[in-house]
Tab-separated table of C-alpha atoms in Angstrom:
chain	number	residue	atom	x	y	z
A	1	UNK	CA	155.108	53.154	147.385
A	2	UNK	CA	152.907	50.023	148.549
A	3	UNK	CA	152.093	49.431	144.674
A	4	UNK	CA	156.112	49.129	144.831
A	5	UNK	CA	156.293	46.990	147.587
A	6	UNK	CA	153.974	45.033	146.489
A	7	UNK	CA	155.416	44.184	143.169
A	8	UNK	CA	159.027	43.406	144.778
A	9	UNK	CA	157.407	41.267	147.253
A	10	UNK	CA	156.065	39.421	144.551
A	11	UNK	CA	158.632	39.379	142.094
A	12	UNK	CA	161.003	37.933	145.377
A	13	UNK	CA	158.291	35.407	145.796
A	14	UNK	CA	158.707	33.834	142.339
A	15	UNK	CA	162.047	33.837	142.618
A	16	UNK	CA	162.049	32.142	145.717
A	17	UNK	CA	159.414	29.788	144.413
A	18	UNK	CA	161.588	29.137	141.596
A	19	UNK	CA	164.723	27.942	144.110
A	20	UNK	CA	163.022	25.777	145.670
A	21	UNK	CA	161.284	24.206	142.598
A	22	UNK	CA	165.058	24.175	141.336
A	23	UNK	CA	166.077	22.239	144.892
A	24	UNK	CA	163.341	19.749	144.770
A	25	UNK	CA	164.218	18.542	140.868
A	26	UNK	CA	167.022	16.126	141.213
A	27	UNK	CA	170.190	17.177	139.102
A	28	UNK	CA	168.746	20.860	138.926
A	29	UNK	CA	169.971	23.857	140.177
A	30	UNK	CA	169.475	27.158	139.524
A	31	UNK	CA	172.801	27.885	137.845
A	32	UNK	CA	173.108	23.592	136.427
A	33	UNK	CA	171.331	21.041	134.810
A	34	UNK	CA	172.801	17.440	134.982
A	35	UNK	CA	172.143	15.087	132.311
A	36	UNK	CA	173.530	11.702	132.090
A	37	UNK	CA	175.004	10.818	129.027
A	38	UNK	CA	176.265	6.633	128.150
A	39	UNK	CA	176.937	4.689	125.366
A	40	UNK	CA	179.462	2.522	124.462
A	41	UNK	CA	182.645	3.800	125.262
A	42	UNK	CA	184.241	0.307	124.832
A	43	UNK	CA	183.972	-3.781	123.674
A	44	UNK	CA	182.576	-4.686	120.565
A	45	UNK	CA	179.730	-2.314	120.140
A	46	UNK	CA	182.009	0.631	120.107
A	47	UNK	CA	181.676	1.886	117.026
A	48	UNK	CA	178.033	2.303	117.858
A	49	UNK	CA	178.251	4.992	120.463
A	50	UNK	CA	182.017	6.098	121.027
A	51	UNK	CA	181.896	9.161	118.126
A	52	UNK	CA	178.305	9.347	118.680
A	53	UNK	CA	178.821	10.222	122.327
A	54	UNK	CA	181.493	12.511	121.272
A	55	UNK	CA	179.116	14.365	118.920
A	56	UNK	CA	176.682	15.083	122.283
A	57	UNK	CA	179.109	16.291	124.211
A	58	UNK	CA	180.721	18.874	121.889
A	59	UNK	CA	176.706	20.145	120.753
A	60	UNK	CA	176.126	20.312	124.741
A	61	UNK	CA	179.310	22.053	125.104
A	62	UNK	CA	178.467	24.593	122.263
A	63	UNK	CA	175.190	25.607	124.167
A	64	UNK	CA	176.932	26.181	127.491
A	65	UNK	CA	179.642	28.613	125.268
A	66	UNK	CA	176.669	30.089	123.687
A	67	UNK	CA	175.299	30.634	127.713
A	68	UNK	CA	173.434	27.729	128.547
A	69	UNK	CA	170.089	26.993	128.327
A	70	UNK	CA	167.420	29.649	130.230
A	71	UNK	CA	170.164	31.074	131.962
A	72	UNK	CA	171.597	27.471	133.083
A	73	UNK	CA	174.597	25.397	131.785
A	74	UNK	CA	174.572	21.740	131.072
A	75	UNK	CA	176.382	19.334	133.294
A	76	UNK	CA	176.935	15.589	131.559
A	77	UNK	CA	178.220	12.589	134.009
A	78	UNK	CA	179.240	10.029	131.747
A	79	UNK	CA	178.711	5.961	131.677
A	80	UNK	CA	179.643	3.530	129.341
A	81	UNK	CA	177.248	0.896	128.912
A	82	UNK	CA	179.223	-1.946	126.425
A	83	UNK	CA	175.663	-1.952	124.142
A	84	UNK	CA	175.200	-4.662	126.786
A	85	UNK	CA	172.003	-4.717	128.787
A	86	UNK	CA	173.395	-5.202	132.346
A	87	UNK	CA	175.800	-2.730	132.321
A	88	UNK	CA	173.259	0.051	130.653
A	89	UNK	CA	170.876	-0.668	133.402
A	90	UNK	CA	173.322	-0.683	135.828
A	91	UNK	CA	174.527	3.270	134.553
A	92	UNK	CA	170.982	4.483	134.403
A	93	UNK	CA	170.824	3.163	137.998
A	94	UNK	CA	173.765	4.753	139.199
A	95	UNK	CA	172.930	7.997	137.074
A	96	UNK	CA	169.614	8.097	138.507
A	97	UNK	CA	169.968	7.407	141.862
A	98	UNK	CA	173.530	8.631	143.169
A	99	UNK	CA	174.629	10.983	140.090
A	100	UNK	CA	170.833	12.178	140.786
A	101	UNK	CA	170.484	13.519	136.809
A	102	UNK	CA	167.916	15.738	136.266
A	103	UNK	CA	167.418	13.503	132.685
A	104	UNK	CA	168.987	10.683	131.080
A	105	UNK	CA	170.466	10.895	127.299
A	106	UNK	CA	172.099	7.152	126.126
A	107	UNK	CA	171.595	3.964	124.586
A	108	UNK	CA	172.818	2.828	121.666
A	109	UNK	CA	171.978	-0.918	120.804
A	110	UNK	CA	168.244	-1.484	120.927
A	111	UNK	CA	168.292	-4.230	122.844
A	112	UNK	CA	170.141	-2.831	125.705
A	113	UNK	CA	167.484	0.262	125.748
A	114	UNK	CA	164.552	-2.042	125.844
A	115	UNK	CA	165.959	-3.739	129.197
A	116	UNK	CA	165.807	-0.649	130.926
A	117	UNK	CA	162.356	0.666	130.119
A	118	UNK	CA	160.484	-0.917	133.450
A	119	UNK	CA	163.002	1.018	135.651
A	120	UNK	CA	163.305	4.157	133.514
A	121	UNK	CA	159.324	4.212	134.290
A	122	UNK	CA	159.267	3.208	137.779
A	123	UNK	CA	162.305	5.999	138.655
A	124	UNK	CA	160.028	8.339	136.420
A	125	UNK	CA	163.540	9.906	135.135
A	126	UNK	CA	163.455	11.026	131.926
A	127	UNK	CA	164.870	9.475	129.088
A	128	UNK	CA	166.233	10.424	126.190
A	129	UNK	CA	167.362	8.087	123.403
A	130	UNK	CA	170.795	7.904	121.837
A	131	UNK	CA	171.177	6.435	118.614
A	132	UNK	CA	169.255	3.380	119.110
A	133	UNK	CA	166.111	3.165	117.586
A	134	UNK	CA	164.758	1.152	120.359
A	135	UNK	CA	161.205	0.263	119.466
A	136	UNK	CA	160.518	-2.469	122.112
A	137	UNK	CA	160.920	1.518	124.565
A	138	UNK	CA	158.935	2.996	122.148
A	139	UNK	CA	155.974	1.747	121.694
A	140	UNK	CA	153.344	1.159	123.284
A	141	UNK	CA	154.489	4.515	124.256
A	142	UNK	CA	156.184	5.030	127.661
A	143	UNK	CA	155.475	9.126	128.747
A	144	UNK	CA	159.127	8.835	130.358
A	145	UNK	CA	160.516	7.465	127.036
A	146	UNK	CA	161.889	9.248	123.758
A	147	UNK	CA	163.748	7.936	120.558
A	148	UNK	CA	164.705	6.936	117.568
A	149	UNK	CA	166.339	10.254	116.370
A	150	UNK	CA	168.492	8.091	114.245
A	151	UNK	CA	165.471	6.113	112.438
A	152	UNK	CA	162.945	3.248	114.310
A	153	UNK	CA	163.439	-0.424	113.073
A	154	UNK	CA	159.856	0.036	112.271
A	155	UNK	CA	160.883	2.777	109.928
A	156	UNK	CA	163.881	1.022	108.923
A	157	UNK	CA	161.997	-1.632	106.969
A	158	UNK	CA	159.265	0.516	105.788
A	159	UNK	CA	161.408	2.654	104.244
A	160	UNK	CA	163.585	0.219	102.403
A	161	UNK	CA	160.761	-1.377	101.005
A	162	UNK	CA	159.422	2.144	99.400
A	163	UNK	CA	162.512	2.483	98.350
A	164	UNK	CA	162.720	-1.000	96.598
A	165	UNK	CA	159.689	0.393	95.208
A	166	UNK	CA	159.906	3.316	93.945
A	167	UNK	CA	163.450	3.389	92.851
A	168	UNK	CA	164.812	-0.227	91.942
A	169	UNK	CA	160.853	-1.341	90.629
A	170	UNK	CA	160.626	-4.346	92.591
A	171	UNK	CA	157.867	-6.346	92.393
A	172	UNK	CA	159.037	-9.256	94.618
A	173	UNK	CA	161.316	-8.167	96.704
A	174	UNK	CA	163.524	-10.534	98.911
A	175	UNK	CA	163.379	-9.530	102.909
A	176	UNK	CA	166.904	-11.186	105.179
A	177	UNK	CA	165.788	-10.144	108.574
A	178	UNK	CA	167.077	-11.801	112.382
A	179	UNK	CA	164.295	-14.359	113.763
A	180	UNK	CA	164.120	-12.414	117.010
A	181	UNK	CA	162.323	-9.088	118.610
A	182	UNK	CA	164.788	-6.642	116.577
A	183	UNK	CA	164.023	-8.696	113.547
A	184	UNK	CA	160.249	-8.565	113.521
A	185	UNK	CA	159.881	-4.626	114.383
A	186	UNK	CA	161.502	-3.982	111.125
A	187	UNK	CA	159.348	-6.785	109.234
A	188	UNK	CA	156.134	-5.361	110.887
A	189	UNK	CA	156.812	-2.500	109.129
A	190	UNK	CA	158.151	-3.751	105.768
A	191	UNK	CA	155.157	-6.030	105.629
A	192	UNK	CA	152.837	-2.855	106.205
A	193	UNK	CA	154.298	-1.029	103.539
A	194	UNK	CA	154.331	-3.887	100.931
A	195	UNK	CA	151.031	-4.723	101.264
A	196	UNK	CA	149.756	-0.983	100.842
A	197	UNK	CA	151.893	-0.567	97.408
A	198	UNK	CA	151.226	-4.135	96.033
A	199	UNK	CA	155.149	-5.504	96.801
A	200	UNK	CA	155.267	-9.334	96.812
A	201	UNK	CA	157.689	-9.570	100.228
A	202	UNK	CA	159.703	-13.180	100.604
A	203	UNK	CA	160.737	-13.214	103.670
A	204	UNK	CA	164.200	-15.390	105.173
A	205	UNK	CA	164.247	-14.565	109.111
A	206	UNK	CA	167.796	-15.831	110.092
A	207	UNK	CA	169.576	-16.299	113.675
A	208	UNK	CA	171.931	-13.578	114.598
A	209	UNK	CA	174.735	-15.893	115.380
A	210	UNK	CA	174.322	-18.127	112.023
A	211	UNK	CA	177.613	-18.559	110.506
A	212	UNK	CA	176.794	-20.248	107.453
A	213	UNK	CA	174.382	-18.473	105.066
A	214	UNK	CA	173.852	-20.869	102.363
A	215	UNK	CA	170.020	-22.291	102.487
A	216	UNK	CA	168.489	-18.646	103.367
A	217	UNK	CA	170.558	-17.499	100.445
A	218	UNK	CA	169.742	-20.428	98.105
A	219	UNK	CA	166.115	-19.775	99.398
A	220	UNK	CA	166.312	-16.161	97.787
A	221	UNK	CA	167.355	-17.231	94.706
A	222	UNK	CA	165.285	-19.538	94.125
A	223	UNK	CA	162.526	-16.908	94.914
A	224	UNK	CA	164.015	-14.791	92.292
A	225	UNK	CA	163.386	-11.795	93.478
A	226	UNK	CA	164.064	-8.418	92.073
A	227	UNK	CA	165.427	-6.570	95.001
A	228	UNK	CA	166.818	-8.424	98.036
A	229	UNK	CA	166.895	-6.102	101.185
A	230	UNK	CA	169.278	-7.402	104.150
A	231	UNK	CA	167.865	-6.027	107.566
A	232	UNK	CA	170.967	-7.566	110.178
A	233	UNK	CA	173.800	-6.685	112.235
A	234	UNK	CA	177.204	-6.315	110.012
A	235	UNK	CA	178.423	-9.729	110.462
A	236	UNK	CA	175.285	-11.204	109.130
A	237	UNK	CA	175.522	-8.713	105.903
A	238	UNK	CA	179.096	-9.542	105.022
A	239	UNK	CA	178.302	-13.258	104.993
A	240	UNK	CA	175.295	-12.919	103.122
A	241	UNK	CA	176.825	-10.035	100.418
A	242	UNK	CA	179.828	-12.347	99.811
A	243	UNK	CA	177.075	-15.870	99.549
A	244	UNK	CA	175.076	-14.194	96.996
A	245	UNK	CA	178.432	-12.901	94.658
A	246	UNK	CA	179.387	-16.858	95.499
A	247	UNK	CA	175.728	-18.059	94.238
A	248	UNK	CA	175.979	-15.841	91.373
A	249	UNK	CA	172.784	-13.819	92.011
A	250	UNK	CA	172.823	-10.491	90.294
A	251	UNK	CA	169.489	-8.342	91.107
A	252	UNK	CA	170.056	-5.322	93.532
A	253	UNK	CA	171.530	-5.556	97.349
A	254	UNK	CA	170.030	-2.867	99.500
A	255	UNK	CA	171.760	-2.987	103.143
A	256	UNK	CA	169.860	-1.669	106.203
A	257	UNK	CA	171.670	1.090	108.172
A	258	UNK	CA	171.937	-1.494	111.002
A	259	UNK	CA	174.655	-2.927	109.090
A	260	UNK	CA	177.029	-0.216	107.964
A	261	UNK	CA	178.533	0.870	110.926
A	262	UNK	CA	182.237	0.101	109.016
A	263	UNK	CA	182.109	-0.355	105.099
A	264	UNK	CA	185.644	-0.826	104.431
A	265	UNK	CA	185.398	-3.292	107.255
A	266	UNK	CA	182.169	-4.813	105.494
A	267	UNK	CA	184.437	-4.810	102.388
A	268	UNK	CA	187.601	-6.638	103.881
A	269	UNK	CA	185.152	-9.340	105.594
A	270	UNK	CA	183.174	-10.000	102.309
A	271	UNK	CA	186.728	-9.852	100.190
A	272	UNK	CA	185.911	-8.919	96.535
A	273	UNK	CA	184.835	-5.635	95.236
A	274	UNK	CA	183.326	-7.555	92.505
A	275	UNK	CA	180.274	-8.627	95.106
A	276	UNK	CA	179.616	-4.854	95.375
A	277	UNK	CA	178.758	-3.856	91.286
A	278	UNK	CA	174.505	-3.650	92.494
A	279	UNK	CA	174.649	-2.814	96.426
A	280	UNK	CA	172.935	-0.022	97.683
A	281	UNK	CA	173.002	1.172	101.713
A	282	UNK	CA	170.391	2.711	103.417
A	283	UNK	CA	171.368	6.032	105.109
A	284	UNK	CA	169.515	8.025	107.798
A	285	UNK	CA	171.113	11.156	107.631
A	286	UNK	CA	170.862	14.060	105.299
A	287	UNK	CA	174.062	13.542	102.886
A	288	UNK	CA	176.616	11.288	102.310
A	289	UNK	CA	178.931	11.263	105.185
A	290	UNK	CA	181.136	14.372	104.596
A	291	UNK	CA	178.591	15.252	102.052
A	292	UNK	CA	177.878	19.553	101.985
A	293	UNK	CA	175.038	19.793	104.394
A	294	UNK	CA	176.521	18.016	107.017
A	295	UNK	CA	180.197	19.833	106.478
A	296	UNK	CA	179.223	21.683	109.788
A	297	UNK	CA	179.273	18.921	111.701
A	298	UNK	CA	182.684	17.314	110.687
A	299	UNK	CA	184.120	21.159	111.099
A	300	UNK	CA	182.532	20.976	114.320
A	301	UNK	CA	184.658	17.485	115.225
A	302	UNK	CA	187.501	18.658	113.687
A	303	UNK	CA	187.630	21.751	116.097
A	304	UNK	CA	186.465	19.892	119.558
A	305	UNK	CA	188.341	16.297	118.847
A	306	UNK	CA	191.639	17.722	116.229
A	307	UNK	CA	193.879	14.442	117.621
A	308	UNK	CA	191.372	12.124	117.094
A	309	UNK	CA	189.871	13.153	113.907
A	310	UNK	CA	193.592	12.720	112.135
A	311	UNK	CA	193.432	8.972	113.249
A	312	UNK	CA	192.270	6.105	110.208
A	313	UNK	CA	188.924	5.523	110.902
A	314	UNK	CA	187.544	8.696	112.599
A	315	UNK	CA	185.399	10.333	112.843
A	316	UNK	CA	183.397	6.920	112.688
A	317	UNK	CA	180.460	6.170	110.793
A	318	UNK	CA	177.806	7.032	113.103
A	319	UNK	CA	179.372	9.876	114.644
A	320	UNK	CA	176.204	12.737	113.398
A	321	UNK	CA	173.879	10.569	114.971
A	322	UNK	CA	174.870	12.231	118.504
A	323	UNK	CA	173.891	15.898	117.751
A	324	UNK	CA	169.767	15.265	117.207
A	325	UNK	CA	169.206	13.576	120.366
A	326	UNK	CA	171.150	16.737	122.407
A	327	UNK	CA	169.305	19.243	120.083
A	328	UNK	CA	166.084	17.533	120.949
A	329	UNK	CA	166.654	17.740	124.876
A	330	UNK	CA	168.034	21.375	124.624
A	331	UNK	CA	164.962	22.282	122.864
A	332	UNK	CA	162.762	20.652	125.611
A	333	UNK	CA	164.561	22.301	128.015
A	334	UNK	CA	164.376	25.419	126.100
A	335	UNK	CA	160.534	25.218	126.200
A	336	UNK	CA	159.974	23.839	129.790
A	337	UNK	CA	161.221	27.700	130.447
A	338	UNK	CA	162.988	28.681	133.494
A	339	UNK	CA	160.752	27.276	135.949
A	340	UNK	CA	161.812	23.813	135.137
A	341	UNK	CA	160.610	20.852	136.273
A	342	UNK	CA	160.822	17.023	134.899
A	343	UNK	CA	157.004	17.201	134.161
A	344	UNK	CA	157.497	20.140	131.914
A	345	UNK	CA	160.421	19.072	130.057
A	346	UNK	CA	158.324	15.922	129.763
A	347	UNK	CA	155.186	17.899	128.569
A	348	UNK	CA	157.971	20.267	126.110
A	349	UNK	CA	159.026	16.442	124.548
A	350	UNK	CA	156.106	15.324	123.169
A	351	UNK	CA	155.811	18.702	121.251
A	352	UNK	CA	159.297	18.504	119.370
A	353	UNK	CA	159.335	19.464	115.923
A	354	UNK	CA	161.962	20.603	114.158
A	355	UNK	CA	165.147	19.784	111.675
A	356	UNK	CA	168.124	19.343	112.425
A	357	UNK	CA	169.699	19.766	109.839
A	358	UNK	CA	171.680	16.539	110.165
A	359	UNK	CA	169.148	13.356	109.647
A	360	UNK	CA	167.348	12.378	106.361
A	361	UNK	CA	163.479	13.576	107.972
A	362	UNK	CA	162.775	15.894	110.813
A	363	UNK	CA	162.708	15.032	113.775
A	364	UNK	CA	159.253	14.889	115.077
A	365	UNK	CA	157.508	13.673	118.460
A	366	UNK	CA	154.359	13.890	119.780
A	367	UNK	CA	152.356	12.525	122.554
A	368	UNK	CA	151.500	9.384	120.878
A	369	UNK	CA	153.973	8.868	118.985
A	370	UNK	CA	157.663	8.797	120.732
A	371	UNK	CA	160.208	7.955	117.694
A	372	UNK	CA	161.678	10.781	116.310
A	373	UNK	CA	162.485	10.089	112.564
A	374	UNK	CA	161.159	8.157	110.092
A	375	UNK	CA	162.721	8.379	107.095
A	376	UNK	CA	165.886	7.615	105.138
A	377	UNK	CA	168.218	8.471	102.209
A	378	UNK	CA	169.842	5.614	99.699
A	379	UNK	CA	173.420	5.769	98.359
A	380	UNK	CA	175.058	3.450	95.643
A	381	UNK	CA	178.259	1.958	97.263
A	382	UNK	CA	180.173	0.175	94.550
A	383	UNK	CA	183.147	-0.995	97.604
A	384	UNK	CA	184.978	2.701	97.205
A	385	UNK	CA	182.741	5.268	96.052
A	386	UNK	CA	179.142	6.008	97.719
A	387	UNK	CA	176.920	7.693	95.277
A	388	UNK	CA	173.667	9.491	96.808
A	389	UNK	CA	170.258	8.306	95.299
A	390	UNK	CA	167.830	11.737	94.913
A	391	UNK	CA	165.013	12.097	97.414
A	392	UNK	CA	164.176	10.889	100.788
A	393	UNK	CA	162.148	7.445	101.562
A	394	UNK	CA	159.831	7.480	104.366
A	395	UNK	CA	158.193	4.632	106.407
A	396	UNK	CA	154.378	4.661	106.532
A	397	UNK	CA	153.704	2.823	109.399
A	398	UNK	CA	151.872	3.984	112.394
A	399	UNK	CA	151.576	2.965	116.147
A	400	UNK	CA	147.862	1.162	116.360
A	401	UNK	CA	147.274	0.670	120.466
A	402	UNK	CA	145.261	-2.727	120.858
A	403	UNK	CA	141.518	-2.130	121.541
């Protein structure tokens, strides 16, 4: 009978130890777990985050009807940050310190992200990435900081110059990036990777706001490269695409991810099919949109979002991008076990592995190394039709800390 006492006393003991572990963690309870969840919701960036945010919230929604994580359900407050710095700074604020989120789970213009990084470490909230790849969060790495599930700009350029590579045969291979932080992350990278497979790289870094293309694209041809790989936003890619049909230059067009977010938009603004006969786009996730392994997913819209998936235009482009970053922090969760605390979810984060079944690479993060994916499919896009290229291209680059 003591043995039984004894046991109940202690098994009431955890339980209480658990409550009040559960009262101390902000956003934690022991029925809830709050996570805040932004993006852009609207302005120009929309088509960035708006689906993608979508995609979140019906995977978070499918693990509450499935009972929640460790005997909790998930609880999202939502923010819409614009993809502009000041107003993603000012959500995570308000997330953090009135919503009082156990995590955060947002961001989907890089630039934005990186503004928030001192705070995000200072609050020592937790914070998951979006879509944005985000490497000025990323590295050095931040222990409150995880990304990239869509692909690092590090990654982007590293793997569009294996792909140049290995698929098209480039030798010298023209490189269009922006002349600012975003633009050199990816040209770090591209510049790694050409130099370890003997690639010739000409590089034209061009302002973000430049609206007329001409001397970096005269510069290119005069270069005569094989391959020319275009690294910008999507108003920078339609000027340059349409410039190099104008300029008559022939070789292979491979367009970053960055600047796809709307191909029949990107064929409108460039306005002839013709400059499309040799343009590939880079592609982070595991099929062509649509394609057979990611049919789940588009069922999965179809069912949560049936008005706004019959609308022109939806779901948009970049809508899968929003279910690895919610698998990722339901798997953390998952293996912080039901004692949670922020310190084990951290400690769970930088031991994700796994695939998700939705991006071109797993989805991998460890304690040095905070951006998820690395790697990246190819698809021929003739202006209608995309066409996937076999096989998967990954970046080689690492994260070297400075001795």
């Amino acid at each position: 009978m003591k043995l039984l006492r004894s046991v109940l006393a202690l098994a009431a003991c955890s339980l209480a130890v658990g409550a009040v572990q559960a009262q101390q963690e902000p956003g934690l309870t022991d029925k809830t777990i709050k996570i805040g969840l932004f993006g852009p919701l609207s302005g120009n960036s929309m088509a960035y985050g708006f689906d993608v945010m979508n995609a979140a919230k019906m995977y978070y929604d499918k693990i509450n009807k499935e009972g929640g994580v460790n005997g909790r359900k998930i609880e999202l407050v939502i923010e819409d940050d614009r993809c502009n710095a000041n107003d993603l700074l000012a959500a995570v604020k308000k997330l953090t310190e009135q919503d009082k989120v156990f995590a955060l789970n947002g961001g989907s213009c890089s630039s934005a992200v990186v503004g928030a990084r001192e705070y995000v470490e200072r609050a020592q909230i937790p914070y998951v990435m979006l879509n944005a790849s985000g490497d000025g969060a990323l590295y050095p790495p931040s222990k409150y900081i995880y990304g990239a599930f869509s692909i690092s700009q590090r990654a982007v350029g590293g793997s569009m110059v294996q792909f140049a590579s290995e698929h098209l045969k480039g030798k010298k291979v023209g490189y269009i990036n922006h002349d600012d932080a975003y633009g050199g992350w990816n040209l770090e990278a591209a510049d790694f990777q050409a130099k370890k497979i003997g690639v010739d790289l000409q590089v034209q870094s061009i302002n973000p706001n430049l609206t007329d293309v001409t001397a970096p694209m005269l510069k290119i041809r005069a270069g005569n490269p094989d391959v020319l790989l275009i690294t910008t936003y999507a108003r920078p890619v339609s000027l340059l695409v349409k410039k190099a049909h104008e300029l008559g230059f022939n070789k292979p067009i491979v367009i970053g991810v960055n600047g796809t977010a709307d191909l029949k938009q990107l064929v409108e603004n460039v306005g002839n099919k013709e400059a499309f006969k040799n343009v590939y786009i880079q592609e982070v996730l595991a099929d062509v949109p649509g394609g057979p392994k990611l049919k789940w997913v588009y069922d999965m819209y179809k069912t949560y979002y049936p008005e706004l998936a019959s609308k022109p235009g939806y779901p948009q482009t970049y809508m899968p991008y929003g279910i690895p970053p919610a698998m990722t922090v339901v798997n953390a969760l998952k293996a912080a076990g039901p004692n949670l605390t922020r310190e084990k979810f951290l400690t769970a984060l930088s031991q994700t592995k796994f695939d998700s079944g939705v991006m071109a690479g797993p989805i991998e993060l460890t304690a040095t190394d905070h951006a998820g994916q690395k790697s990246a499919i190819y698809l021929k896009f003739d202006g209608e039709k995309q066409t996937l290229v076999p096989g998967a291209y990954r970046s080689q680059w690492t994260y070297q800390p400075n001795k």
